Tab-separated table of C-alpha atoms and ligand atoms in Angstrom:
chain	number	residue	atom	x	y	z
A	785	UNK	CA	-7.670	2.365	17.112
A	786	UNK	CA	-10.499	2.193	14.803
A	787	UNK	CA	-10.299	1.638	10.940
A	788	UNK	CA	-13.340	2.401	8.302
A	789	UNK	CA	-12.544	0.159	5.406
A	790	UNK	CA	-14.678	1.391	2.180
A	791	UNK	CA	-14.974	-1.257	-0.346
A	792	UNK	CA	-16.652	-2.331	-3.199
A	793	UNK	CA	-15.789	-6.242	-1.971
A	794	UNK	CA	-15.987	-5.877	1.787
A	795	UNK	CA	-16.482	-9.924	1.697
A	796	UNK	CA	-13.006	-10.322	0.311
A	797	UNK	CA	-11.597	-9.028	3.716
A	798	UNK	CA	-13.696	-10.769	6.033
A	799	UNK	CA	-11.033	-13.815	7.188
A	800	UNK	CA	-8.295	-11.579	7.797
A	801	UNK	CA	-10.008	-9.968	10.915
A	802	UNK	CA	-12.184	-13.316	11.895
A	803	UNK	CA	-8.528	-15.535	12.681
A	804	UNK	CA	-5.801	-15.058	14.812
A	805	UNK	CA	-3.997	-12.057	16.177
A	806	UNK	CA	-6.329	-9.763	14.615
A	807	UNK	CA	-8.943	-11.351	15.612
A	808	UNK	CA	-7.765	-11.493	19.365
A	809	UNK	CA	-7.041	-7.693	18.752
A	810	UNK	CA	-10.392	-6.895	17.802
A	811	UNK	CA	-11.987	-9.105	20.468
A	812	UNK	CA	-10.002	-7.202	23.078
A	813	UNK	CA	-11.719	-4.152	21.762
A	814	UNK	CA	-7.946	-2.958	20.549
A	815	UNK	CA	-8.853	-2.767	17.107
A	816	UNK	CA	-11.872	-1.408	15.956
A	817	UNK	CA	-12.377	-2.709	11.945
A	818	UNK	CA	-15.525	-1.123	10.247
A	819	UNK	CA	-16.676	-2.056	6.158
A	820	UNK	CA	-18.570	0.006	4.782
A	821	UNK	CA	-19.713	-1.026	0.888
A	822	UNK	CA	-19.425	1.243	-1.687
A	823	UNK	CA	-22.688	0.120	-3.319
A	824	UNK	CA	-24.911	1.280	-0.479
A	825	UNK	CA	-23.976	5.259	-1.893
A	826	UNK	CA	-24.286	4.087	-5.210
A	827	UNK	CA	-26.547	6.270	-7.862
A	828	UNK	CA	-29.992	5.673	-8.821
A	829	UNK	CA	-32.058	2.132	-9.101
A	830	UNK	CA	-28.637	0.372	-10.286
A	831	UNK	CA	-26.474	1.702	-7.543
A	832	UNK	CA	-23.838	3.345	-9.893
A	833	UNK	CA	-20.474	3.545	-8.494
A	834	UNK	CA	-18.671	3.382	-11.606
A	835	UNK	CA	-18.803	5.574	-15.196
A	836	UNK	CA	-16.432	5.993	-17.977
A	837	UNK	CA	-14.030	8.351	-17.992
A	838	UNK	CA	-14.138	11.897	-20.051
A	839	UNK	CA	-11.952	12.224	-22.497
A	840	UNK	CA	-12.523	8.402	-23.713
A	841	UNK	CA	-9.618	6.316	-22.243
A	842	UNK	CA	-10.106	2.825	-21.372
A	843	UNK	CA	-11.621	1.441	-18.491
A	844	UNK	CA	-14.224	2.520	-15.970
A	845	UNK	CA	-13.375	5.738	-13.172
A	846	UNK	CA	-14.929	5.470	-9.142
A	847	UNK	CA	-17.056	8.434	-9.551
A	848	UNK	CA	-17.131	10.994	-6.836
A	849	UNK	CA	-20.691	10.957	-5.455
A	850	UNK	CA	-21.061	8.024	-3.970
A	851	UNK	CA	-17.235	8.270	-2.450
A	852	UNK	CA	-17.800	11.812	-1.103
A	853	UNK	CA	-20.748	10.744	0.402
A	854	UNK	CA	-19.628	7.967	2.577
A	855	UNK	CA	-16.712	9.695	3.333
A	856	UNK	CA	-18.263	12.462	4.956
A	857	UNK	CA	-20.860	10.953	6.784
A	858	UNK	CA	-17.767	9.264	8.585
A	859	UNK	CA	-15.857	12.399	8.998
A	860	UNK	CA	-19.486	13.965	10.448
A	861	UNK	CA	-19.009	11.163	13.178
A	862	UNK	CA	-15.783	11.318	14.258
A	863	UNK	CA	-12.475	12.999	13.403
A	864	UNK	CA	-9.816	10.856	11.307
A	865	UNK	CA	-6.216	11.006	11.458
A	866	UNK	CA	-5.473	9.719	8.253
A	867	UNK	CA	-7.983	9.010	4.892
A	868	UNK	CA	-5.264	6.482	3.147
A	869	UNK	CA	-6.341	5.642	-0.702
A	870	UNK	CA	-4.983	2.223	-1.273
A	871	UNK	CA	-3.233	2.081	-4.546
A	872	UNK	CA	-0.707	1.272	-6.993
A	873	UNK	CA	0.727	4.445	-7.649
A	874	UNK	CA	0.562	5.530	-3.751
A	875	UNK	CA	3.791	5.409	-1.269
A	876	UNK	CA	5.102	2.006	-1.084
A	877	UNK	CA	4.492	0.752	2.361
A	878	UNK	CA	7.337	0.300	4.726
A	879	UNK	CA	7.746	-0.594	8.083
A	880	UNK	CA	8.004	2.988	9.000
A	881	UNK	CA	4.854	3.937	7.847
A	882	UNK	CA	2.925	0.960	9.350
A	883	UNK	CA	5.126	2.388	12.993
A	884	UNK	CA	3.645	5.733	12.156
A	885	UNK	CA	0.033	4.678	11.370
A	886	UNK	CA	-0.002	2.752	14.388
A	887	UNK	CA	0.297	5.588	16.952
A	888	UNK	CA	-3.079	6.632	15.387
A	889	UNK	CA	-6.598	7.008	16.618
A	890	UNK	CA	-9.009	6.880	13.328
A	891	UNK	CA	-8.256	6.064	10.653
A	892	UNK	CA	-9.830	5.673	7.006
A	893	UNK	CA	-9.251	2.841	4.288
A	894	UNK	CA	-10.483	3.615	0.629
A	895	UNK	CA	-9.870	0.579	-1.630
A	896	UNK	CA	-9.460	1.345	-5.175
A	897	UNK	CA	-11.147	-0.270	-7.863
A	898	UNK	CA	-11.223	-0.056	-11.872
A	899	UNK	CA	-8.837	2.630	-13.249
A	900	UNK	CA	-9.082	4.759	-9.739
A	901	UNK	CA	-11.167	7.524	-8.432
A	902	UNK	CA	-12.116	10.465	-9.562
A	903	UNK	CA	-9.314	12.899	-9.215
A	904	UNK	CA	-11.354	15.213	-7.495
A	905	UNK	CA	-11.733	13.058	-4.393
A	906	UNK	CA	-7.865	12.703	-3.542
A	907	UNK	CA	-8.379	16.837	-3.236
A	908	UNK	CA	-11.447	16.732	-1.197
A	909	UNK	CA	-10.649	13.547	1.247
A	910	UNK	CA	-7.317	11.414	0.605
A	911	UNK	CA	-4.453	12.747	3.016
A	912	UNK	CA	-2.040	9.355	2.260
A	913	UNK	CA	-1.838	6.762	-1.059
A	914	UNK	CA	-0.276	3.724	0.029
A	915	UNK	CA	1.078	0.985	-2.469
A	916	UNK	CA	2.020	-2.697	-0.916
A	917	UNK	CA	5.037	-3.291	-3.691
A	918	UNK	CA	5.149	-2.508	-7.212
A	919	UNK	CA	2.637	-5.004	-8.961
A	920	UNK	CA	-0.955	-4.408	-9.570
A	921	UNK	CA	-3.541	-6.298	-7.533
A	922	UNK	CA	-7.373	-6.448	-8.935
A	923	UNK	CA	-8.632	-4.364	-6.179
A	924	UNK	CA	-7.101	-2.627	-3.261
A	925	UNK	CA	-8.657	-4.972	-0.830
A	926	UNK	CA	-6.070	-7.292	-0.190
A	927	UNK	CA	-3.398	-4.371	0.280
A	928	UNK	CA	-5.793	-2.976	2.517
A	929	UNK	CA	-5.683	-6.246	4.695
A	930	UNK	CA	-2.106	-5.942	4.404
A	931	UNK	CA	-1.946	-2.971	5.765
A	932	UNK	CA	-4.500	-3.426	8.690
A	933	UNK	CA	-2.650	-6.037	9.425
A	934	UNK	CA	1.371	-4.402	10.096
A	935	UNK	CA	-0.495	-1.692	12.088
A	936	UNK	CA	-3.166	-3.357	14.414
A	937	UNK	CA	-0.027	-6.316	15.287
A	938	UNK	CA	1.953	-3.271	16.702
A	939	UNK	CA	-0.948	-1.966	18.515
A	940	UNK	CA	0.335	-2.067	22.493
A	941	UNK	CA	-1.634	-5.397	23.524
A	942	UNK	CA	-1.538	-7.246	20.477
A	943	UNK	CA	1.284	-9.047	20.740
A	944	UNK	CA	2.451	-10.938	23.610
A	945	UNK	CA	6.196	-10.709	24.831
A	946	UNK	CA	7.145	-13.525	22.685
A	947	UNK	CA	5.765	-12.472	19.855
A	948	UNK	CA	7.235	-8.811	20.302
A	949	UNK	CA	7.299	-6.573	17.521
A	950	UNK	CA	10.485	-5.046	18.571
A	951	UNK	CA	12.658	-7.652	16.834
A	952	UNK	CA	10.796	-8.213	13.658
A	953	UNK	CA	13.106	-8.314	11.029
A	954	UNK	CA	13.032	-4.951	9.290
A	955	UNK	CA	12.351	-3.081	12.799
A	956	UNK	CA	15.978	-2.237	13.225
A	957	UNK	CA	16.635	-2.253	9.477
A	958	UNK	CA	18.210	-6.032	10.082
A	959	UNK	CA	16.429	-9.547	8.851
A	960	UNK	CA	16.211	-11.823	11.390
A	961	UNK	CA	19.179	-14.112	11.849
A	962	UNK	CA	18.041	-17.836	11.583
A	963	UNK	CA	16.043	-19.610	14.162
A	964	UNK	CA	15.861	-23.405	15.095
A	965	UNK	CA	13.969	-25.948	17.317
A	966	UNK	CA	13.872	-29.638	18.485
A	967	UNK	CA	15.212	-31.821	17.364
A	968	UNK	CA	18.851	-30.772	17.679
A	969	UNK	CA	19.705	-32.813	14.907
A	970	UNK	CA	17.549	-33.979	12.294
A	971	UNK	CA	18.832	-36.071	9.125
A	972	UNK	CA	22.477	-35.176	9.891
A	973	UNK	CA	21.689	-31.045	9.944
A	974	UNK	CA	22.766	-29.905	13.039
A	975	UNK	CA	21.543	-26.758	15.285
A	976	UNK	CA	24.754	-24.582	15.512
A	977	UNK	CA	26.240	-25.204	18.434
A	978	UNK	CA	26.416	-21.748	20.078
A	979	UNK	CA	22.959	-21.603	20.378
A	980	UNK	CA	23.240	-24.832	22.667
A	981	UNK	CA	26.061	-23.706	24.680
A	982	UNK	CA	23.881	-21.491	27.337
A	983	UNK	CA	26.222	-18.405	27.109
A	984	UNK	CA	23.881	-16.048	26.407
A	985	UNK	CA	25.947	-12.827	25.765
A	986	UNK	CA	28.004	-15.530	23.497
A	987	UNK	CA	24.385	-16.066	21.515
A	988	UNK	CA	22.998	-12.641	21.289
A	989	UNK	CA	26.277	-11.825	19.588
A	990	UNK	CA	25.856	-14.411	17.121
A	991	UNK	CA	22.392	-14.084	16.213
A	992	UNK	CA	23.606	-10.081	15.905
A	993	UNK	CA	26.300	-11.059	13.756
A	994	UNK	CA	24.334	-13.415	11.795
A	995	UNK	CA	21.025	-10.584	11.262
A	996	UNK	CA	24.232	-8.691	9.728
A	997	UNK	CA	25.644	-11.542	7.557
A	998	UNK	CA	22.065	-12.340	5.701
A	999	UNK	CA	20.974	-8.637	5.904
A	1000	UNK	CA	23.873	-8.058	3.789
A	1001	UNK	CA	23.742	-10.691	1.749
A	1002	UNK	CA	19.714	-10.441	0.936
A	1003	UNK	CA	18.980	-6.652	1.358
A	1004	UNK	CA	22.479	-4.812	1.237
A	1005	UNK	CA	20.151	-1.613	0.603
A	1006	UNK	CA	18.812	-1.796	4.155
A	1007	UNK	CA	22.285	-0.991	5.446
A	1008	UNK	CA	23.243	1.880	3.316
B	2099	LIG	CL1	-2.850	-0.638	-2.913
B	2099	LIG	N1	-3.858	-1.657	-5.118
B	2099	LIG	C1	-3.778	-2.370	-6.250
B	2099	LIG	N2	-4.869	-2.484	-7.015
B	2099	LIG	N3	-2.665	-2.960	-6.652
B	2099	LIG	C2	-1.608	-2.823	-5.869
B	2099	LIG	C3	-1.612	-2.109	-4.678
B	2099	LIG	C4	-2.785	-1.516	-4.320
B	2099	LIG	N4	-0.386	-2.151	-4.140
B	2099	LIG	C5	0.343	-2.876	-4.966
B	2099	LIG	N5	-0.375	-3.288	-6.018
């Protein structure tokens, strides 16, 4: 998979892909993760990337030159699945979505900035908005590392067998039941005792059982 990630703050996302699993996923040559900064398209001697918008409300718009123009010099290299504007008022992102995105080849990242782009360029160029969760974040960098992130860890390779996606809590619409290690008892708390019995059909129903018990409890709407 390769991802184009087109930023006014490329810096800002720099760790996320330099440290651990995504890091080891880009190594491996699973991941391919591209910035490209806004500012380099900009207009003129200042590098304009930003005006005010017509009709006089408040704040500054991502003007459409400099966006268009990046853009399609990627899409003149290579075909792209998916050109995903990251944004507040976009889809909120769900583990769906991240299984979708990650069955595909190339995709796009726009990070918004300011008030948003022009309108003009979701018509041209965006095919998905994607939200992370309904707050608003001073750029669209750091949801854009989010979602890099829940699509390149279910990238075949990426994880190892013990790490497996597959029973992430929200992969079968269950949280994950709790989870303990040595010491078996520590200050009087004890590990339950199933778990150190060694009947293993006798755990995996318990764990099962418990998944449903906290699922319920903490996110009854994942059951409905
Ligand atoms: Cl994608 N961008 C911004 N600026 N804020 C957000 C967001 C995105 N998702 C949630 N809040």
């Amino acid at each position: 998979m390769r991802i184009d990630i087109i930023s006014v703050l490329p810096e800002l996302m720099e760790s996320p892909f330099k440290t651990s699993i995504l890091k080891r996923a880009v190594d491996k040559g699973l991941a391919e993760v591209y910035f490209h900064h806004l500012r380099e398209f900009g207009l003129g001697k200042h590098r304009q990337i930003d005006d005010a918008p017509y009709g006089g409300s408040a704040g500054m718009v991502m003007m459409i030159e400099p966006l268009d123009q990046c853009i399609s010099q990627l899409k003149a290299q290579r075909d792209y699945d998916e050109v995903i504007y990251l944004t507040p008022d976009g889809e909120t992102l769900t583990q769906k979505i991240a299984n979708t995105f990650s069955t595909k080849q190339n995709l796009i990242f726009l990070c918004g900035h300011y008030k948003g782009i022009d309108q003009r360029v979701r018509e041209l160029h965006i095919t998905k908005e994607i939200s992370i969760g309904d707050y608003v974040l001073t750029g669209g960098e750091l949801a854009a590392c989010v979602l890099a992130d829940s699509v390149i860890r279910l990238l075949p390779g990426v994880l190892n067998d013990e790490q497996s996606a597959l029973t992430d809590s929200f992969q079968d619409n269950l949280l994950s039941p709790p989870i303990y290690t040595r010491p078996s008892e520590y200050k009087g708390l004890k590990v339950p005792d199933v778990l150190l019995s060694g009947n293993l059909k006798k755990i995996q129903d318990w764990l099962h059982e418990e998944s449903v018990k906290i699922t319920l409890e903490k996110r009854p709407d994942l059951l409905e």
